[in-house]
Coordinates of N, CA, C and O in Angstrom, one line a residue:
Chain A
X1 N -6.2 -22.8 29.4 CA -6.6 -21.7 28.5 C -7.2 -20.5 29.3 O -8.0 -20.8 30.2
X2 N -6.7 -19.3 29.1 CA -7.2 -18.2 29.9 C -8.5 -17.6 29.3 O -8.9 -18.0 28.2
X3 N -9.1 -16.7 30.0 CA -10.3 -16.0 29.5 C -9.9 -15.2 28.2 O -10.7 -15.1 27.3
X4 N -8.7 -14.6 28.2 CA -8.3 -13.9 27.0 C -8.2 -14.8 25.8 O -8.7 -14.4 24.7
X5 N -7.7 -16.0 26.0 CA -7.6 -17.0 24.9 C -9.0 -17.3 24.4 O -9.2 -17.4 23.2
X6 N -9.9 -17.6 25.3 CA -11.3 -18.0 25.0 C -11.9 -16.8 24.2 O -12.6 -17.1 23.2
X7 N -11.7 -15.6 24.6 CA -12.2 -14.4 23.9 C -11.7 -14.4 22.4 O -12.4 -14.2 21.5
X8 N -10.4 -14.6 22.3 CA -9.7 -14.6 21.0 C -10.2 -15.7 20.1 O -10.6 -15.5 18.9
X9 N -10.4 -16.9 20.6 CA -10.9 -18.0 19.8 C -12.4 -17.8 19.4 O -12.8 -18.1 18.3
X10 N -13.2 -17.2 20.4 CA -14.6 -16.9 20.1 C -14.7 -15.9 19.0 O -15.5 -16.0 18.0
X11 N -13.9 -14.8 19.1 CA -13.9 -13.8 18.1 C -13.5 -14.3 16.7 O -14.1 -14.0 15.7
X12 N -12.5 -15.2 16.7 CA -12.0 -15.8 15.5 C -13.1 -16.6 14.8 O -13.3 -16.6 13.6
X13 N -13.8 -17.4 15.6 CA -14.9 -18.3 15.1 C -16.0 -17.4 14.5 O -16.5 -17.7 13.4
X14 N -16.3 -16.3 15.1 CA -17.3 -15.4 14.6 C -16.8 -14.7 13.3 O -17.6 -14.6 12.3
X15 N -15.6 -14.3 13.3 CA -15.0 -13.7 12.1 C -15.2 -14.6 10.9 O -15.5 -14.1 9.8
X16 N -14.9 -15.9 11.1 CA -14.9 -16.8 10.0 C -16.3 -16.9 9.4 O -16.5 -17.4 8.2
X17 N -17.4 -16.6 10.2 CA -18.7 -16.7 9.7 C -19.4 -15.4 9.3 O -20.6 -15.3 8.9
X18 N -18.6 -14.3 9.4 CA -19.2 -13.0 9.1 C -19.9 -12.9 7.7 O -20.9 -12.3 7.6
X19 N -19.3 -13.4 6.7 CA -19.8 -13.3 5.3 C -21.0 -14.2 5.1 O -21.7 -14.1 4.0
X20 N -21.2 -15.2 6.0 CA -22.3 -16.2 5.7 C -23.7 -15.6 5.5 O -24.4 -16.0 4.5
X21 N -24.1 -14.7 6.3 CA -25.5 -14.1 6.1 C -25.6 -13.4 4.7 O -26.7 -13.5 4.1
X22 N -24.5 -12.8 4.2 CA -24.5 -12.2 2.9 C -24.6 -13.2 1.8 O -25.4 -13.1 0.8
X23 N -23.8 -14.3 2.0 CA -23.9 -15.4 1.0 C -25.3 -16.0 0.9 O -25.9 -16.2 -0.2
X24 N -25.9 -16.2 2.1 CA -27.3 -16.8 2.1 C -28.3 -15.9 1.5 O -29.1 -16.3 0.7
X25 N -28.2 -14.6 1.8 CA -29.2 -13.6 1.3 C -29.1 -13.5 -0.2 O -30.1 -13.5 -0.9
X26 N -27.8 -13.4 -0.7 CA -27.6 -13.3 -2.2 C -28.1 -14.5 -2.9 O -28.7 -14.5 -4.0
X27 N -27.8 -15.7 -2.3 CA -28.1 -17.0 -2.9 C -29.6 -17.1 -3.0 O -30.2 -17.5 -4.1
X28 N -30.4 -16.7 -1.9 CA -31.8 -16.8 -1.9 C -32.5 -15.8 -2.8 O -33.4 -16.2 -3.5
X29 N -32.0 -14.6 -2.8 CA -32.7 -13.5 -3.5 C -32.3 -13.3 -4.9 O -32.9 -12.6 -5.7
X30 N -31.2 -14.0 -5.3 CA -30.7 -14.0 -6.7 C -30.5 -12.5 -7.2 O -30.9 -12.2 -8.3
X31 N -30.1 -11.7 -6.3 CA -29.8 -10.3 -6.7 C -28.6 -9.8 -6.0 O -28.4 -9.9 -4.8
X32 N -27.6 -9.2 -6.8 CA -26.4 -8.8 -6.2 C -26.0 -7.4 -6.7 O -24.8 -7.0 -6.6
X33 N -27.0 -6.6 -7.2 CA -26.7 -5.3 -7.8 C -26.0 -4.4 -6.8 O -25.1 -3.7 -7.2
X34 N -26.4 -4.4 -5.5 CA -25.9 -3.4 -4.6 C -24.6 -3.9 -3.9 O -24.0 -3.2 -3.1
X35 N -24.1 -5.1 -4.3 CA -22.9 -5.7 -3.7 C -21.7 -5.1 -4.4 O -21.6 -5.1 -5.6
X36 N -20.6 -4.8 -3.6 CA -19.4 -4.3 -4.2 C -18.5 -5.5 -4.5 O -18.0 -6.2 -3.7
X37 N -18.3 -5.7 -5.8 CA -17.4 -6.7 -6.3 C -16.0 -6.5 -5.7 O -15.3 -7.4 -5.3
X38 N -15.5 -5.2 -5.8 CA -14.2 -4.9 -5.3 C -14.0 -5.3 -3.8 O -12.9 -5.8 -3.5
X39 N -15.0 -5.1 -3.0 CA -14.8 -5.5 -1.6 C -14.5 -7.0 -1.5 O -13.6 -7.4 -0.7
X40 N -15.2 -7.8 -2.2 CA -14.9 -9.3 -2.1 C -13.6 -9.7 -2.8 O -13.0 -10.7 -2.4
X41 N -13.2 -9.0 -3.9 CA -11.9 -9.3 -4.5 C -10.8 -8.9 -3.5 O -9.9 -9.7 -3.3
X42 N -10.9 -7.7 -2.9 CA -9.9 -7.3 -1.9 C -9.9 -8.4 -0.8 O -8.8 -8.8 -0.3
X43 N -11.1 -8.8 -0.3 CA -11.1 -9.7 0.8 C -10.5 -11.0 0.4 O -9.7 -11.6 1.2
X44 N -10.7 -11.5 -0.8 CA -10.1 -12.8 -1.3 C -8.6 -12.7 -1.3 O -7.9 -13.6 -0.8
X45 N -8.1 -11.7 -1.9 CA -6.6 -11.5 -2.0 C -6.0 -11.4 -0.6 O -5.0 -12.0 -0.3
X46 N -6.7 -10.6 0.3 CA -6.3 -10.4 1.6 C -6.2 -11.8 2.4 O -5.3 -12.1 3.1
X47 N -7.3 -12.6 2.2 CA -7.3 -13.9 2.9 C -6.2 -14.8 2.4 O -5.6 -15.6 3.2
X48 N -5.8 -14.8 1.1 CA -4.7 -15.5 0.6 C -3.4 -15.1 1.4 O -2.6 -15.9 1.8
X49 N -3.3 -13.7 1.5 CA -2.1 -13.2 2.3 C -2.1 -13.8 3.7 O -1.1 -14.2 4.2
X50 N -3.3 -13.8 4.4 CA -3.4 -14.3 5.8 C -3.1 -15.8 5.8 O -2.5 -16.3 6.8
X51 N -3.5 -16.5 4.8 CA -3.2 -18.0 4.8 C -1.7 -18.2 4.6 O -1.2 -19.1 5.3
X52 N -1.1 -17.4 3.8 CA 0.4 -17.6 3.6 C 1.1 -17.2 4.9 O 2.0 -17.9 5.4
X53 N 0.6 -16.1 5.6 CA 1.1 -15.7 6.8 C 1.0 -16.8 7.9 O 1.9 -17.2 8.6
X54 N -0.2 -17.4 8.0 CA -0.5 -18.5 8.9 C 0.4 -19.7 8.6 O 0.9 -20.3 9.5
X55 N 0.6 -20.0 7.3 CA 1.4 -21.1 6.9 C 2.9 -20.9 7.4 O 3.6 -21.8 7.9
X56 N 3.4 -19.7 7.2 CA 4.8 -19.3 7.5 C 5.0 -19.4 9.1 O 6.0 -19.8 9.5
X57 N 3.9 -19.1 9.8 CA 4.0 -19.2 11.3 C 3.5 -20.6 11.8 O 3.6 -20.8 13.0
X58 N 3.1 -21.4 10.8 CA 2.6 -22.8 11.2 C 1.4 -22.6 12.2 O 1.3 -23.4 13.1
X59 N 0.5 -21.6 12.0 CA -0.6 -21.3 12.8 C -1.9 -21.8 12.2 O -2.4 -21.1 11.3
X60 N -2.4 -22.9 12.6 CA -3.6 -23.5 11.9 C -4.9 -22.7 12.2 O -5.8 -22.7 11.4
X61 N -4.9 -21.9 13.3 CA -6.1 -21.1 13.5 C -6.2 -20.0 12.5 O -7.3 -19.8 11.9
X62 N -5.1 -19.4 12.2 CA -5.1 -18.3 11.1 C -5.4 -19.0 9.8 O -6.2 -18.4 9.0
X63 N -4.8 -20.1 9.5 CA -5.0 -20.8 8.2 C -6.5 -21.1 8.0 O -7.1 -20.8 7.0
X64 N -7.1 -21.8 9.0 CA -8.4 -22.3 8.8 C -9.5 -21.2 8.8 O -10.4 -21.2 7.9
X65 N -9.3 -20.3 9.7 CA -10.3 -19.1 9.7 C -10.3 -18.4 8.4 O -11.4 -18.2 7.8
X66 N -9.1 -18.1 7.8 CA -9.1 -17.4 6.6 C -9.5 -18.2 5.4 O -10.0 -17.7 4.4
X67 N -9.3 -19.6 5.5 CA -9.7 -20.4 4.4 C -11.2 -20.4 4.3 O -11.8 -20.4 3.2
X68 N -11.9 -20.4 5.4 CA -13.4 -20.3 5.4 C -13.8 -19.0 4.8 O -14.7 -19.0 4.0
X69 N -13.2 -17.9 5.2 CA -13.6 -16.6 4.7 C -13.3 -16.5 3.2 O -14.1 -15.9 2.4
X70 N -12.2 -17.1 2.8 CA -11.8 -17.1 1.4 C -12.9 -17.8 0.6 O -13.3 -17.3 -0.5
X71 N -13.3 -19.0 1.1 CA -14.4 -19.7 0.3 C -15.6 -18.9 0.2 O -16.2 -18.9 -0.9
X72 N -16.0 -18.2 1.3 CA -17.2 -17.3 1.2 C -17.0 -16.1 0.3 O -17.9 -15.8 -0.5
X73 N -15.8 -15.6 0.3 CA -15.5 -14.4 -0.6 C -15.6 -14.9 -2.1 O -16.2 -14.2 -2.9
X74 N -15.0 -16.0 -2.4 CA -15.1 -16.5 -3.8 C -16.5 -16.9 -4.2 O -16.9 -16.6 -5.3
X75 N -17.3 -17.4 -3.2 CA -18.7 -17.6 -3.5 C -19.4 -16.3 -3.8 O -20.2 -16.2 -4.8
X76 N -19.1 -15.2 -3.1 CA -19.8 -13.9 -3.3 C -19.3 -13.4 -4.7 O -20.1 -12.8 -5.4
X77 N -18.1 -13.6 -5.1 CA -17.6 -13.1 -6.4 C -18.4 -13.9 -7.5 O -18.9 -13.3 -8.5
X78 N -18.5 -15.2 -7.3 CA -19.3 -16.0 -8.3 C -20.8 -15.5 -8.3 O -21.3 -15.2 -9.4
X79 N -21.4 -15.2 -7.2 CA -22.8 -14.8 -7.1 C -22.9 -13.4 -7.7 O -23.9 -13.1 -8.4
X80 N -21.9 -12.5 -7.5 CA -22.0 -11.2 -8.1 C -22.0 -11.3 -9.6 O -22.7 -10.5 -10.3
X81 N -21.2 -12.1 -10.2 CA -21.2 -12.3 -11.7 C -22.4 -12.9 -12.2 O -23.0 -12.6 -13.2
X82 N -23.0 -13.9 -11.4 CA -24.2 -14.6 -11.8 C -25.4 -13.7 -11.7 O -26.3 -13.8 -12.6
X83 N -25.5 -12.9 -10.6 CA -26.8 -12.2 -10.4 C -26.5 -10.7 -10.4 O -27.2 -9.9 -9.6
X84 N -25.6 -10.2 -11.2 CA -25.4 -8.7 -11.3 C -26.6 -8.0 -11.8 O -27.0 -7.0 -11.3
Chain B
X1 N 12.6 -6.0 11.5 CA 11.3 -6.6 11.1 C 11.6 -7.6 10.0 O 12.2 -7.3 9.0
X2 N 11.0 -8.8 10.1 CA 11.2 -9.9 9.2 C 10.2 -9.8 8.0 O 9.3 -9.0 8.1
X3 N 10.4 -10.6 7.0 CA 9.5 -10.6 5.9 C 8.1 -11.1 6.3 O 7.1 -10.6 5.8
X4 N 8.1 -12.0 7.3 CA 6.8 -12.5 7.8 C 6.1 -11.4 8.5 O 4.8 -11.2 8.4
X5 N 6.8 -10.6 9.3 CA 6.2 -9.4 10.0 C 5.6 -8.5 9.0 O 4.4 -8.0 9.1
X6 N 6.3 -8.2 7.9 CA 5.9 -7.2 6.9 C 4.6 -7.7 6.2 O 3.6 -7.0 6.0
X7 N 4.6 -9.1 5.9 CA 3.4 -9.7 5.4 C 2.2 -9.5 6.3 O 1.1 -9.1 5.9
X8 N 2.4 -9.8 7.6 CA 1.3 -9.6 8.6 C 0.8 -8.2 8.7 O -0.4 -8.0 8.7
X9 N 1.7 -7.2 8.7 CA 1.2 -5.8 8.8 C 0.5 -5.4 7.5 O -0.5 -4.7 7.6
X10 N 1.1 -5.9 6.4 CA 0.4 -5.5 5.1 C -1.0 -6.1 5.0 O -2.0 -5.5 4.6
X11 N -1.1 -7.4 5.4 CA -2.4 -8.1 5.4 C -3.4 -7.4 6.4 O -4.5 -7.1 6.0
X12 N -2.9 -6.9 7.5 CA -3.7 -6.2 8.5 C -4.2 -4.9 8.0 O -5.4 -4.5 8.1
X13 N -3.3 -4.2 7.2 CA -3.7 -2.9 6.7 C -4.8 -3.1 5.6 O -5.7 -2.3 5.6
X14 N -4.6 -4.1 4.8 CA -5.7 -4.3 3.8 C -7.0 -4.8 4.4 O -8.0 -4.4 4.0
X15 N -6.9 -5.6 5.5 CA -8.1 -6.1 6.2 C -8.9 -4.8 6.7 O -10.1 -4.8 6.5
X16 N -8.2 -3.8 7.2 CA -8.9 -2.7 7.8 C -9.6 -1.9 6.7 O -10.6 -1.2 7.0
X17 N -9.3 -2.1 5.4 CA -9.9 -1.3 4.3 C -10.9 -2.1 3.5 O -11.4 -1.6 2.5
X18 N -11.1 -3.4 3.9 CA -11.9 -4.3 3.1 C -13.3 -3.8 2.8 O -13.8 -3.9 1.7
X19 N -13.9 -3.2 3.9 CA -15.3 -2.7 3.7 C -15.5 -1.4 3.0 O -16.6 -1.0 2.6
X20 N -14.3 -0.7 2.7 CA -14.4 0.6 2.2 C -15.1 0.7 0.8 O -15.9 1.6 0.6
X21 N -14.8 -0.2 -0.1 CA -15.4 -0.1 -1.5 C -16.9 -0.3 -1.3 O -17.7 0.3 -2.1
X22 N -17.4 -1.1 -0.4 CA -18.8 -1.3 -0.2 C -19.5 0.0 0.4 O -20.6 0.4 -0.1
X23 N -18.8 0.6 1.3 CA -19.3 1.9 1.9 C -19.4 2.9 0.8 O -20.5 3.6 0.6
X24 N -18.4 3.0 0.0 CA -18.4 4.0 -1.1 C -19.5 3.7 -2.1 O -20.2 4.6 -2.5
X25 N -19.6 2.5 -2.5 CA -20.7 2.1 -3.5 C -22.1 2.4 -3.0 O -22.9 3.0 -3.7
X26 N -22.3 2.0 -1.7 CA -23.7 2.2 -1.2 C -23.9 3.7 -1.0 O -25.1 4.2 -1.3
X27 N -22.9 4.4 -0.6 CA -23.1 5.9 -0.4 C -23.4 6.6 -1.7 O -24.3 7.4 -1.7
X28 N -22.7 6.2 -2.7 CA -22.9 6.8 -4.1 C -24.2 6.4 -4.7 O -24.9 7.3 -5.2
X29 N -24.6 5.1 -4.6 CA -25.7 4.6 -5.4 C -27.0 4.7 -4.6 O -28.1 4.5 -5.1
X30 N -26.9 5.0 -3.3 CA -28.1 5.2 -2.4 C -29.0 4.0 -2.5 O -30.3 4.2 -2.5
X31 N -28.5 2.8 -2.6 CA -29.3 1.6 -2.6 C -28.6 0.5 -1.8 O -27.4 0.2 -2.1
X32 N -29.3 -0.1 -0.9 CA -28.7 -1.1 0.0 C -29.6 -2.4 0.1 O -29.5 -3.2 1.0
X33 N -30.5 -2.5 -0.9 CA -31.5 -3.6 -0.8 C -30.8 -5.0 -0.7 O -31.3 -5.9 0.0
X34 N -29.7 -5.2 -1.5 CA -29.1 -6.5 -1.6 C -28.1 -6.7 -0.4 O -27.5 -7.8 -0.3
X35 N -27.9 -5.7 0.4 CA -26.9 -5.8 1.5 C -27.5 -6.6 2.7 O -28.6 -6.3 3.1
X36 N -26.7 -7.5 3.3 CA -27.2 -8.2 4.5 C -26.9 -7.4 5.7 O -25.8 -7.1 6.1
X37 N -28.0 -6.9 6.4 CA -27.9 -6.2 7.6 C -27.2 -7.1 8.6 O -26.3 -6.6 9.4
X38 N -27.6 -8.3 8.7 CA -27.0 -9.3 9.7 C -25.5 -9.4 9.6 O -24.8 -9.5 10.6
X39 N -25.0 -9.4 8.3 CA -23.6 -9.5 8.2 C -22.8 -8.4 8.9 O -21.9 -8.6 9.6
X40 N -23.3 -7.1 8.7 CA -22.6 -6.0 9.3 C -22.9 -5.9 10.8 O -22.0 -5.3 11.5
X41 N -24.0 -6.4 11.3 CA -24.3 -6.4 12.7 C -23.3 -7.4 13.4 O -22.7 -7.1 14.4
X42 N -23.2 -8.6 12.7 CA -22.2 -9.6 13.3 C -20.8 -9.0 13.2 O -20.0 -9.2 14.2
X43 N -20.5 -8.4 12.1 CA -19.1 -7.8 12.0 C -18.9 -6.8 13.1 O -17.8 -6.8 13.7
X44 N -19.9 -5.9 13.4 CA -19.7 -4.9 14.4 C -19.5 -5.5 15.8 O -18.6 -5.1 16.5
X45 N -20.3 -6.4 16.1 CA -20.2 -7.1 17.5 C -18.8 -7.8 17.5 O -18.1 -7.7 18.5
X46 N -18.5 -8.4 16.4 CA -17.2 -9.2 16.4 C -16.0 -8.2 16.6 O -15.0 -8.5 17.3
X47 N -16.1 -7.0 15.9 CA -15.0 -6.1 16.1 C -14.9 -5.5 17.5 O -13.8 -5.3 18.0
X48 N -16.0 -5.4 18.2 CA -15.9 -5.0 19.6 C -15.2 -6.0 20.4 O -14.4 -5.7 21.2
X49 N -15.5 -7.3 20.1 CA -14.8 -8.4 20.7 C -13.3 -8.3 20.5 O -12.5 -8.5 21.4
X50 N -12.9 -8.1 19.2 CA -11.5 -8.0 18.9 C -10.8 -6.8 19.5 O -9.7 -6.8 19.9
X51 N -11.6 -5.7 19.7 CA -11.0 -4.5 20.3 C -10.8 -4.7 21.8 O -9.7 -4.4 22.3
X52 N -11.7 -5.4 22.5 CA -11.5 -5.8 23.9 C -10.3 -6.8 24.0 O -9.5 -6.6 24.9
X53 N -10.3 -7.7 23.1 CA -9.1 -8.7 23.0 C -7.8 -7.9 22.9 O -6.8 -8.2 23.6
X54 N -7.8 -7.0 21.9 CA -6.6 -6.2 21.7 C -6.2 -5.3 22.9 O -5.0 -5.2 23.3
X55 N -7.2 -4.8 23.6 CA -7.0 -4.0 24.8 C -6.4 -4.8 25.9 O -5.5 -4.4 26.6
X56 N -7.0 -6.1 26.1 CA -6.5 -7.0 27.2 C -5.0 -7.4 26.9 O -4.3 -7.6 27.8
X57 N -4.7 -7.5 25.6 CA -3.3 -7.8 25.3 C -2.4 -6.6 25.1 O -1.2 -6.7 24.8
X58 N -3.0 -5.4 25.2 CA -2.3 -4.2 25.0 C -1.7 -4.1 23.6 O -0.6 -3.6 23.4
X59 N -2.4 -4.6 22.6 CA -1.9 -4.7 21.2 C -2.6 -3.7 20.4 O -3.8 -3.8 20.0
X60 N -1.9 -2.6 20.1 CA -2.6 -1.4 19.4 C -2.8 -1.8 17.9 O -3.7 -1.1 17.3
X61 N -2.1 -2.7 17.3 CA -2.4 -3.1 15.9 C -3.8 -3.7 15.8 O -4.6 -3.3 15.0
X62 N -4.1 -4.6 16.8 CA -5.4 -5.2 16.8 C -6.5 -4.2 17.1 O -7.6 -4.2 16.5
X63 N -6.2 -3.3 18.1 CA -7.2 -2.3 18.5 C -7.6 -1.4 17.3 O -8.7 -1.2 16.9
X64 N -6.5 -0.8 16.7 CA -6.7 0.2 15.6 C -7.3 -0.4 14.4 O -8.3 0.1 13.8
X65 N -6.8 -1.6 13.9 CA -7.4 -2.3 12.7 C -8.9 -2.5 12.9 O -9.7 -2.2 12.0
X66 N -9.3 -3.0 14.1 CA -10.7 -3.4 14.3 C -11.5 -2.1 14.5 O -12.7 -2.1 14.2
X67 N -10.9 -1.1 15.1 CA -11.7 0.2 15.2 C -12.1 0.8 13.9 O -13.2 1.3 13.7
X68 N -11.2 0.7 12.9 CA -11.5 1.1 11.5 C -12.6 0.3 10.9 O -13.6 0.8 10.4
X69 N -12.5 -1.0 11.0 CA -13.5 -1.9 10.5 C -14.9 -1.7 11.2 O -15.9 -1.7 10.6
X70 N -14.8 -1.5 12.5 CA -16.0 -1.2 13.3 C -16.7 0.1 12.8 O -17.9 0.1 12.5
X71 N -15.9 1.1 12.5 CA -16.5 2.4 12.0 C -17.2 2.2 10.7 O -18.3 2.7 10.4
X72 N -16.5 1.3 9.8 CA -17.1 1.1 8.5 C -18.4 0.2 8.6 O -19.4 0.4 7.9
X73 N -18.4 -0.8 9.5 CA -19.5 -1.6 9.7 C -20.7 -0.8 10.2 O -21.9 -1.0 9.8
X74 N -20.5 0.1 11.2 CA -21.5 1.0 11.7 C -22.1 1.9 10.6 O -23.3 2.1 10.5
X75 N -21.2 2.4 9.7 CA -21.6 3.2 8.6 C -22.5 2.4 7.7 O -23.6 2.9 7.2
X76 N -22.2 1.1 7.4 CA -23.0 0.2 6.6 C -24.3 0.0 7.2 O -25.4 -0.1 6.5
X77 N -24.4 -0.2 8.5 CA -25.7 -0.4 9.2 C -26.5 0.8 9.1 O -27.7 0.7 8.7
X78 N -25.9 2.0 9.2 CA -26.7 3.3 9.0 C -27.2 3.4 7.6 O -28.4 3.7 7.3
X79 N -26.3 3.1 6.6 CA -26.7 3.2 5.2 C -27.8 2.1 4.8 O -28.7 2.4 4.0
X80 N -27.7 1.0 5.5 CA -28.8 -0.1 5.2 C -30.1 0.4 5.7 O -31.1 0.3 5.0
X81 N -30.2 1.1 6.8 CA -31.5 1.6 7.3 C -31.9 2.8 6.5 O -33.1 3.0 6.2
X82 N -30.9 3.6 6.0 CA -31.3 4.8 5.3 C -31.8 4.5 3.8 O -32.7 5.1 3.3
X83 N -31.1 3.5 3.2 CA -31.4 3.2 1.8 C -31.9 1.8 1.6 O -31.6 1.2 0.6
X84 N -32.7 1.3 2.5 CA -33.2 -0.1 2.3 C -34.2 -0.1 1.2 O -34.3 -1.0 0.4

């Protein structure tokens, strides 16, 4: 594995966790007024596209990374409706 | 260009615009209390990693997509400090 590969995998790992602080904050504070529902709907649809793309290329890194972000996006959509 | 390529480019184009509805909402409503600063700081650092990765691979799709998301993440960080 080259240094470029390691950078790519590290970046991918961090990408998959990007939404986590927002999920934790909204969950704890029970307030989602300032959150854009559209952003997380676009993100969820987009991640389904990436998962299909990963499946067509048989690339599990793309599939798994985007499955994690999809789960967090759906959680944010749920929290937005619950705590709007 | 195959159907798989078209799906990948379409997914990438949508990814680059994911944060836009949040930027517009926060800009209009002048309220960012519910926004996670940490999420956008992680996103910004992560996009710099992706831009370096894209530069090392000489891949302009990766560079440009992440430069757009980086600009929106930095805008959200600014809005978070301005309208906390």
